[in-house]
């Protein structure tokens, strides 16, 4: 993928008719983003949330069509301080979807919240079990986790991003037995400033998933993607090639993908302070 041909600034305009807002939970403080997945195979999206100031991580099950505006059935899967991010992933591949939380503040650890094995117990807080990954404890201000199979072995791995001193993008390698949290290994990919987004997407169209990144701070901040070097290469700790997209002169927050101009190609949409930044893929790459 080449650098984007167009960078457009789209101002954040007040809507004449704002969308209505419905509260599905107000039981804690500082809900810091949502991650979606269908954890019970009913065809409806469920939600994982870390409440940063409240120090709880919660999972919400979609109540069914027509009841979305009501409070959702929920469970506190764990209590950890300063959770910045929470994401669904079946780490131990037992068919019950766990939650991984990334914590900053003084906690500086990544936790797995093991889900109960029986679906009937999913909303029972006492059936969940929370443990930290020892290799992450007290190491970095963890901001984001992206479940992704990287080394072609064992279970799903975790791409992690952090902020502040010694910040980085890297990945946790799953051992043969995923529940052996002490056997997970950390592999640093590159230095970072303040990671806000990690998205798995095939940027170079070679059939595998790369990692799209937004970095808010530092000398090499901006929007870029890290080229997946292949399973054999990551097992050897090979270098992931970085491809810059733009935004190095801005404070880029969150990212999304979408075909804004309907040309058949996904563009990168980024949030900057006071504006939406649109990075548009060139219409045709040079040979």
Short mmCIF file of C-alpha atoms in Angstrom, two decimals:
data_model
loop_
_atom_site.label_atom_id
_atom_site.label_comp_id
_atom_site.label_asym_id
_atom_site.label_seq_id
_atom_site.Cartn_x
_atom_site.Cartn_y
_atom_site.Cartn_z
CA UNK A 1 0.00 0.00 0.00
CA UNK A 2 1.26 3.42 -0.93
CA UNK A 3 0.98 6.55 1.14
CA UNK A 4 -2.49 8.12 0.97
CA UNK A 5 -3.11 10.44 -1.95
CA UNK A 6 -5.40 12.72 0.02
CA UNK A 7 -5.62 13.93 3.58
CA UNK A 8 -8.86 15.77 4.23
CA UNK A 9 -9.87 17.53 7.43
CA UNK A 10 -13.53 17.10 8.21
CA UNK A 11 -14.71 19.43 11.01
CA UNK A 12 -16.80 17.99 13.79
CA UNK A 13 -20.16 19.64 13.14
CA UNK A 14 -23.03 19.84 15.58
CA UNK A 15 -26.00 17.88 14.26
CA UNK A 16 -29.32 19.68 13.88
CA UNK A 17 -31.09 16.57 15.09
CA UNK A 18 -28.77 14.73 17.52
CA UNK A 19 -29.12 10.99 17.81
CA UNK A 20 -30.98 9.90 20.96
CA UNK A 21 -28.85 8.41 23.71
CA UNK A 22 -29.88 5.38 25.75
CA UNK A 23 -28.18 4.19 28.93
CA UNK A 24 -27.59 0.46 29.23
CA UNK A 25 -25.50 0.72 32.42
CA UNK A 26 -24.54 3.53 34.80
CA UNK A 27 -23.31 1.42 37.70
CA UNK A 28 -19.67 2.58 37.75
CA UNK A 29 -17.39 5.45 36.65
CA UNK A 30 -15.24 6.14 33.61
CA UNK A 31 -16.35 3.63 30.98
CA UNK A 32 -13.32 3.86 28.69
CA UNK A 33 -14.42 2.51 25.33
CA UNK A 34 -16.30 -0.57 24.18
CA UNK A 35 -15.31 -3.69 22.26
CA UNK A 36 -17.92 -5.81 20.50
CA UNK A 37 -18.28 -9.55 19.86
CA UNK A 38 -21.04 -12.14 19.73
CA UNK A 39 -20.04 -14.25 22.73
CA UNK A 40 -23.15 -16.42 22.98
CA UNK A 41 -23.71 -17.12 19.27
CA UNK A 42 -27.13 -15.51 19.08
CA UNK A 43 -26.19 -13.30 16.13
CA UNK A 44 -26.20 -10.12 18.25
CA UNK A 45 -23.25 -8.04 19.39
CA UNK A 46 -22.28 -8.13 23.07
CA UNK A 47 -20.04 -5.58 24.78
CA UNK A 48 -16.87 -5.62 26.90
CA UNK A 49 -16.03 -2.47 28.88
CA UNK A 50 -13.31 -1.40 31.29
CA UNK A 51 -14.52 1.22 33.79
CA UNK A 52 -11.26 3.06 34.42
CA UNK A 53 -12.15 5.16 37.45
CA UNK A 54 -14.49 2.53 38.89
CA UNK A 55 -11.90 -0.22 38.67
CA UNK A 56 -14.19 -2.88 37.22
CA UNK A 57 -14.35 -4.81 33.96
CA UNK A 58 -17.82 -5.76 32.77
CA UNK A 59 -19.41 -7.86 30.02
CA UNK A 60 -22.85 -7.06 28.63
CA UNK A 61 -25.09 -9.51 26.76
CA UNK A 62 -27.41 -8.13 24.10
CA UNK A 63 -30.96 -8.37 25.53
CA UNK A 64 -32.55 -9.16 22.17
CA UNK A 65 -34.15 -7.26 19.32
CA UNK A 66 -36.49 -4.55 20.49
CA UNK A 67 -34.96 -4.35 23.96
CA UNK A 68 -31.72 -2.55 23.12
CA UNK A 69 -32.87 0.66 24.86
CA UNK A 70 -33.22 -1.08 28.23
CA UNK A 71 -30.47 -1.90 30.69
CA UNK A 72 -28.51 -4.88 29.40
CA UNK A 73 -27.83 -8.09 31.36
CA UNK A 74 -24.29 -7.64 32.67
CA UNK A 75 -21.61 -9.22 34.83
CA UNK A 76 -18.53 -7.83 36.53
CA UNK A 77 -15.87 -10.22 35.23
CA UNK A 78 -13.14 -8.77 37.45
CA UNK A 79 -12.02 -5.86 39.59
CA UNK A 80 -8.71 -4.30 38.54
CA UNK A 81 -7.46 -0.75 38.91
CA UNK A 82 -7.21 1.64 35.95
CA UNK A 83 -8.52 -0.63 33.17
CA UNK A 84 -8.01 1.28 29.93
CA UNK A 85 -9.27 -1.44 27.59
CA UNK A 86 -11.22 -4.70 27.70
CA UNK A 87 -11.68 -7.14 24.84
CA UNK A 88 -13.46 -10.47 24.34
CA UNK A 89 -11.34 -13.48 23.33
CA UNK A 90 -11.54 -17.23 23.98
CA UNK A 91 -7.92 -17.58 25.07
CA UNK A 92 -8.10 -21.18 26.27
CA UNK A 93 -10.34 -22.29 23.36
CA UNK A 94 -12.88 -23.98 25.62
CA UNK A 95 -15.83 -22.41 23.83
CA UNK A 96 -16.52 -19.86 26.56
CA UNK A 97 -15.36 -16.34 25.70
CA UNK A 98 -12.95 -14.75 28.18
CA UNK A 99 -12.06 -11.07 28.63
CA UNK A 100 -8.58 -9.48 28.57
CA UNK A 101 -8.09 -6.09 30.23
CA UNK A 102 -5.17 -3.68 29.82
CA UNK A 103 -4.40 -1.45 32.79
CA UNK A 104 -2.40 1.74 33.17
CA UNK A 105 -2.01 3.93 36.28
CA UNK A 106 -0.05 2.23 39.02
CA UNK A 107 -1.33 -1.19 38.02
CA UNK A 108 0.62 -1.45 34.73
CA UNK A 109 -0.50 -5.01 34.04
CA UNK A 110 -2.56 -7.03 31.59
CA UNK A 111 -5.15 -9.40 33.06
CA UNK A 112 -7.17 -12.30 31.75
CA UNK A 113 -10.61 -12.81 33.19
CA UNK A 114 -11.35 -16.50 32.67
CA UNK A 115 -14.99 -17.12 31.82
CA UNK A 116 -17.01 -19.92 33.43
CA UNK A 117 -17.07 -23.03 31.29
CA UNK A 118 -20.86 -23.40 31.42
CA UNK A 119 -22.94 -20.89 29.48
CA UNK A 120 -25.57 -20.80 32.23
CA UNK A 121 -22.96 -19.33 34.61
CA UNK A 122 -21.76 -16.55 32.28
CA UNK A 123 -23.57 -13.82 34.22
CA UNK A 124 -22.42 -15.10 37.61
CA UNK A 125 -19.53 -12.88 38.83
CA UNK A 126 -18.29 -15.54 41.24
CA UNK A 127 -17.77 -17.96 38.35
CA UNK A 128 -15.14 -15.71 36.74
CA UNK A 129 -11.46 -15.91 37.68
CA UNK A 130 -9.01 -13.00 37.22
CA UNK A 131 -5.22 -13.41 36.95
CA UNK A 132 -2.44 -11.17 35.59
CA UNK A 133 0.07 -12.15 32.94
CA UNK A 134 3.25 -12.06 35.08
CA UNK A 135 5.46 -10.89 32.20
CA UNK A 136 3.35 -7.71 31.96
CA UNK A 137 3.14 -6.86 35.66
CA UNK A 138 4.46 -3.42 36.55
CA UNK A 139 6.14 -3.07 33.17
CA UNK A 140 4.23 -0.54 31.06
CA UNK A 141 1.12 1.64 31.01
CA UNK A 142 -0.92 -0.81 28.96
CA UNK A 143 -3.51 0.79 26.69
CA UNK A 144 -4.85 -1.73 24.19
CA UNK A 145 -4.93 -5.44 23.37
CA UNK A 146 -5.63 -7.03 19.98
CA UNK A 147 -6.23 -10.81 19.86
CA UNK A 148 -4.46 -12.19 16.80
CA UNK A 149 -2.84 -15.49 15.80
CA UNK A 150 0.76 -14.67 14.96
CA UNK A 151 3.10 -17.64 15.37
CA UNK A 152 0.85 -20.36 13.95
CA UNK A 153 1.11 -22.36 17.16
CA UNK A 154 -1.12 -23.13 20.11
CA UNK A 155 -3.89 -20.62 20.82
CA UNK A 156 -4.54 -17.00 19.98
CA UNK A 157 -1.79 -14.48 20.77
CA UNK A 158 -2.20 -10.87 21.95
CA UNK A 159 -0.79 -7.73 20.33
CA UNK A 160 -0.34 -5.06 23.01
CA UNK A 161 0.25 -1.31 22.97
CA UNK A 162 1.21 1.04 25.79
CA UNK A 163 2.05 4.68 26.52
CA UNK A 164 4.58 6.78 28.42
CA UNK A 165 8.10 5.85 29.42
CA UNK A 166 9.31 2.62 27.78
CA UNK A 167 6.10 2.43 25.75
CA UNK A 168 5.96 -0.06 22.90
CA UNK A 169 3.97 -2.19 20.52
CA UNK A 170 4.61 -5.89 20.97
CA UNK A 171 2.91 -9.23 21.40
CA UNK A 172 2.28 -11.88 24.01
CA UNK A 173 2.97 -15.37 22.73
CA UNK A 174 0.53 -18.04 23.84
CA UNK A 175 2.09 -21.21 25.32
CA UNK A 176 0.88 -24.74 24.68
CA UNK A 177 -1.44 -24.46 27.69
CA UNK A 178 -2.99 -21.00 27.56
CA UNK A 179 -4.14 -21.09 31.18
CA UNK A 180 -0.51 -21.28 32.29
CA UNK A 181 -0.23 -17.48 32.43
CA UNK A 182 3.36 -17.68 33.66
CA UNK A 183 4.41 -19.29 30.37
CA UNK A 184 3.25 -16.44 28.13
CA UNK A 185 6.22 -14.64 26.53
CA UNK A 186 6.60 -10.95 25.60
CA UNK A 187 8.08 -9.90 22.25
CA UNK A 188 8.68 -6.22 21.57
CA UNK A 189 8.05 -5.03 18.00
CA UNK A 190 8.95 -1.35 18.27
CA UNK A 191 9.01 1.71 20.53
CA UNK A 192 5.91 3.85 20.88
CA UNK A 193 4.65 7.05 22.46
CA UNK A 194 0.97 6.62 23.29
CA UNK A 195 -0.87 3.85 21.48
CA UNK A 196 -4.57 4.52 20.96
CA UNK A 197 -5.67 1.96 18.34
CA UNK A 198 -4.58 -1.44 17.05
CA UNK A 199 -6.60 -2.89 14.17
CA UNK A 200 -6.00 -6.15 12.31
CA UNK A 201 -6.40 -5.66 8.56
CA UNK A 202 -4.72 -6.97 5.41
CA UNK A 203 -3.14 -3.67 4.36
CA UNK A 204 -0.94 -5.06 1.57
CA UNK A 205 -3.50 -7.57 0.26
CA UNK A 206 -1.18 -10.54 0.61
CA UNK A 207 -3.71 -12.76 2.39
CA UNK A 208 -2.63 -12.24 5.99
CA UNK A 209 -3.44 -9.68 8.66
CA UNK A 210 -1.20 -6.72 9.41
CA UNK A 211 -1.61 -4.28 12.31
CA UNK A 212 -2.87 -0.73 11.76
CA UNK A 213 -1.72 1.63 14.53
CA UNK A 214 -2.45 5.10 15.85
CA UNK A 215 0.22 6.61 18.10
CA UNK A 216 -0.76 9.83 19.82
CA UNK A 217 2.55 11.14 21.16
CA UNK A 218 6.28 11.10 20.53
CA UNK A 219 8.70 11.75 17.71
CA UNK A 220 7.27 9.00 15.49
CA UNK A 221 3.60 9.57 16.26
CA UNK A 222 0.86 9.31 13.67
CA UNK A 223 -0.95 6.63 11.71
CA UNK A 224 1.01 3.68 10.32
CA UNK A 225 0.82 -0.03 9.78
CA UNK A 226 3.13 -2.84 10.76
CA UNK A 227 3.61 -5.48 8.08
CA UNK A 228 3.14 -9.02 9.38
CA UNK A 229 6.30 -10.93 8.43
CA UNK A 230 4.78 -14.41 8.67
CA UNK A 231 4.55 -17.06 11.37
CA UNK A 232 8.07 -18.42 10.93
CA UNK A 233 9.53 -14.92 11.02
CA UNK A 234 7.71 -13.80 14.16
CA UNK A 235 8.92 -16.91 15.96
CA UNK A 236 12.46 -15.71 15.16
CA UNK A 237 11.61 -12.18 16.38
CA UNK A 238 12.05 -10.80 12.88
CA UNK A 239 11.46 -7.11 12.22
CA UNK A 240 7.98 -5.91 11.32
CA UNK A 241 8.32 -3.29 8.57
CA UNK A 242 6.64 -0.01 9.42
CA UNK A 243 4.66 1.86 6.73
CA UNK A 244 3.72 5.45 7.59
CA UNK A 245 0.34 6.75 6.46
CA UNK A 246 0.32 10.25 7.95
CA UNK A 247 -0.64 12.40 10.91
CA UNK A 248 2.87 12.82 12.26
CA UNK A 249 2.18 16.50 12.88
CA UNK A 250 -1.06 15.80 14.74
CA UNK A 251 -2.32 14.19 17.92
CA UNK A 252 -4.18 11.25 16.43
CA UNK A 253 -6.55 9.45 18.74
CA UNK A 254 -8.73 6.61 17.49
CA UNK A 255 -8.91 4.97 14.06
CA UNK A 256 -11.51 3.28 11.94
CA UNK A 257 -11.73 1.92 8.40
CA UNK A 258 -14.39 2.66 5.81
CA UNK A 259 -14.93 3.41 2.15
CA UNK A 260 -15.93 7.06 2.48
CA UNK A 261 -15.82 7.90 -1.24
CA UNK A 262 -17.27 4.54 -2.33
CA UNK A 263 -14.41 3.76 -4.70
CA UNK A 264 -14.15 0.17 -3.53
CA UNK A 265 -11.13 0.80 -1.29
CA UNK A 266 -11.13 1.15 2.47
CA UNK A 267 -9.84 4.50 3.72
CA UNK A 268 -8.44 5.26 7.17
CA UNK A 269 -10.47 7.64 9.31
CA UNK A 270 -8.78 9.13 12.36
CA UNK A 271 -9.94 11.34 15.21
CA UNK A 272 -7.79 14.39 15.93
CA UNK A 273 -8.67 17.15 18.38
CA UNK A 274 -11.46 19.12 16.75
CA UNK A 275 -11.45 17.26 13.44
CA UNK A 276 -11.83 13.98 11.64
CA UNK A 277 -8.84 13.18 9.43
CA UNK A 278 -9.47 11.17 6.28
CA UNK A 279 -6.55 9.27 4.75
CA UNK A 280 -7.55 8.19 1.27
CA UNK A 281 -5.89 5.35 -0.62
CA UNK A 282 -4.59 6.28 -4.09
CA UNK A 283 -6.91 5.23 -6.88
CA UNK A 284 -4.22 3.13 -8.54
CA UNK A 285 -0.83 2.03 -7.31
CA UNK A 286 2.16 2.45 -9.62
CA UNK A 287 3.69 -0.68 -11.06
#
